[in-house]
């Protein structure tokens, strides 16, 4: 078996040696999306950022895109075809593309890759993700301050660290605004199913929840809240269409500055592999305008919180924080390490229910 | 958990699959298996949304959705009834066509808001405590769907046309020998099934969510197909099946929201497991009722 | 009015001509659609049908990829076609595919990091058993209680998807994955990596099995008594019973074969091209295989060709997106049209068209 693999990779190397012959003078930038580019959420915002990047550079670069690419084997093929077509830099914009990106990158050492929200890197693969939990501190605080029933809801997709961080950050800050607040979490086992997201929002409202935080991608929760009453937040995009109510604010994925930055590095020939986790301060996480009947003092508090997070003066996970079972996690004043946050798989104290396993 | 709110939510959640399943039941009663429900629903969702937004009238939206999906379903009708293609494969093709077409048609309607639909309080009945808010304070499509169930039931049971439709589905050779126009009856049934699926899809994009997003029916058409079998091809069964499925779906979300100590994986599987369970119980009692000629092509050999 | 007259035997000429005719029709109508979308129609058509095979830049890579993409489709479709011939409608191959992958991967990972040469065959068996067991649920319910297998097998797809999600998020999650969902990557475990057997051919064990399945199905259906029984059950159930065929045995046989093949396809995919168990590991192969089975007219050789054609439209469609910026949805619509035209023109194979006065039946 081992010999076979060795032979295979040697032959692959030979076959691909011809590839750079197709390299063009204009840098060619590729983007791969997991959903359709008009999904109203995750993929759409990557696509919009890509378009902004293209506008920034105009005709000096060429851009190619591929939408609705399933993770796994199909992704690997699509990435290989992009590399073969002469792409110089390829952004792979979903967590599930991590291993395919690493595999394809190993075969094309001259092509650079940027993988979103993963943790693996290589000489020609960077990883980039956003500290969305910083944004969730803001929306969580607003949720806590605005609830009248003292019940807020969180619509989760899958129990992965990214979502659990979001839940914990929202809840901790909702509690800061309102010590009596309770949070219900509903898991949907999907990133995108507008009907299910709408049903989940309705179910939360039926249970007495009046502010809903969503970690799924569509605007369905806001549509339901607009109809049935209650507050919500923009997710991935500003969703300003739903302002001033039910949308109170939003967590915006701001990928464009990063894309422009990295493409510039390709043009300048200064691109090197990196692993970045950027937040409000770096401009990768945007906070939408605060709208609706948010009292001035609450508004001032969250804007200050936003500035403090941006400047580094405040970290959303600052002790004392206990884990759900009551055991100590962070001592007073202690700040969570990135390593722990990256793999977060526990609830903080006060949350009810179990993380599905 | 408030049963009043729960029942009201279930009715909204069940209406799309109820409409689609009811239409498909009529199609299957005529002996035709159309697996393209998902494709017709998504077409209805986008056309209904586009028409409602353009005209500002949800009613126009629903009518346009019904018409568009019915016309689309005729492509299936033409292939299977006139060109005698395989129904399973053609139905799957219809799903592909519907999903692709709807995405192209709907480009530009993302992020647009649907015109609101008022609640229609049934005079007198809506004022009854408990019962009123549960059943009599919905949008008009909920009542339309219930009236359709009653209408289809009466049509199949009491009218001559309904009898012919069932005869065609049970044994198309005999029906043909008796002088009934098998192909025409089936095309009419397919058209009706398409219209119902279109209404169901439009209900998703205009009421339940309400917005247009590519692929937003997310498998509801397949559930509708399952409910027809579950219902043993009876209108009342379709009603029960759709409300049961919608009910379990809504109930599991409510249980999660209420913080019930039940494993989430089990809850999210529960609609499907319970459907299987009920189906097993029904079939163990020996009740079936699949139309005799279901899925078979008819060709007049005379 | 057009009237159809059934041919005594399917026309050999038209059997060959109709697929070509359908492809030409799809090119014409698809070309119009691409033109309406503001894309160069001829170039789009060429990109989809020609470039994956002959483009100087891509073909050396995409030609083998055709086999990689077609392999699981063919393997699953062969199994399904046997059941369809008997009138047993397993439309839950997607679920059996998932369960094969999960079971096989679980068995393999239980022995991590063993380098034993026996492990991969063991995983293949486990994968086949996983798919088989999942298909046995509708089989048992159908034979014991008369429950409809279409519905049960379809519902079990959703159940399997939930199991897959929980497997990748918890009990098969890679301990080195920093808490992220997804199992260990089999590509980094040479003993069980289902790699290409000969470099740059796309031939991995799954493709080999697909070819073997085509031959075996051909022999079974054309030469073996069980094949005859299966066909008889589908065409004339009463006659089958009179000639001593036990319907329950046929149900177990057909669902068993299709489940096991789908399970194997899942295992080959997870250890090969996909590499790992992830939440979205399944990408619709089980459903697309139903289309492939019918496109191939439930005939093993037909399925082989249909699988390759389907794979061509996928890969060609990707290239068209990449090079011409066609929207993904237009490719889906294009595939639907191809299927429609193939089905529509099929009428010429079995019927003569007569123009005569008369009423529509």
Tab-separated table of N, CA and C in Angstrom, chain A residues 17 38 40 115-116 165 177 189 225 237 248 264 320 327 337 348:
chain	number	residue	atom	x	y	z
A	17	UNK	N	3.888	18.790	-13.417
A	17	UNK	CA	5.033	19.655	-13.657
A	17	UNK	C	4.758	20.603	-14.818
A	38	UNK	N	-26.280	33.423	-3.743
A	38	UNK	CA	-27.364	34.296	-3.299
A	38	UNK	C	-28.134	33.643	-2.155
A	40	UNK	N	-28.171	34.476	0.794
A	40	UNK	CA	-28.581	35.436	1.820
A	40	UNK	C	-27.759	35.329	3.085
A	115	UNK	N	-7.691	29.277	3.506
A	115	UNK	CA	-8.849	28.506	3.958
A	115	UNK	C	-9.534	29.208	5.127
A	116	UNK	N	-10.869	29.329	5.031
A	116	UNK	CA	-11.618	30.042	6.061
A	116	UNK	C	-12.030	29.110	7.191
A	165	UNK	N	-19.011	28.730	21.298
A	165	UNK	CA	-18.436	30.028	21.689
A	165	UNK	C	-19.476	31.127	21.592
A	177	UNK	N	-26.149	42.266	31.335
A	177	UNK	CA	-27.189	43.285	31.188
A	177	UNK	C	-28.373	42.983	32.091
A	189	UNK	N	-29.467	21.084	13.413
A	189	UNK	CA	-28.707	20.156	12.565
A	189	UNK	C	-28.689	20.584	11.106
A	225	UNK	N	-39.940	37.184	13.269
A	225	UNK	CA	-40.009	38.148	14.366
A	225	UNK	C	-40.760	39.407	13.943
A	237	UNK	N	-24.785	39.183	7.467
A	237	UNK	CA	-24.921	40.479	6.809
A	237	UNK	C	-25.618	41.448	7.735
A	248	UNK	N	-32.167	44.673	15.846
A	248	UNK	CA	-31.611	45.675	16.754
A	248	UNK	C	-30.195	46.061	16.373
A	264	UNK	N	-3.387	41.832	-2.654
A	264	UNK	CA	-2.290	42.794	-2.807
A	264	UNK	C	-0.953	42.101	-2.546
A	320	UNK	N	-14.195	36.340	36.458
A	320	UNK	CA	-14.429	34.929	36.821
A	320	UNK	C	-15.542	34.288	35.997
A	327	UNK	N	-17.612	24.050	38.078
A	327	UNK	CA	-16.161	24.074	38.292
A	327	UNK	C	-15.576	25.361	37.710
A	337	UNK	N	-7.565	31.571	26.836
A	337	UNK	CA	-6.538	31.388	25.809
A	337	UNK	C	-7.200	31.026	24.488
A	348	UNK	N	-20.942	27.518	29.722
A	348	UNK	CA	-20.587	28.229	30.952
A	348	UNK	C	-21.732	28.095	31.958
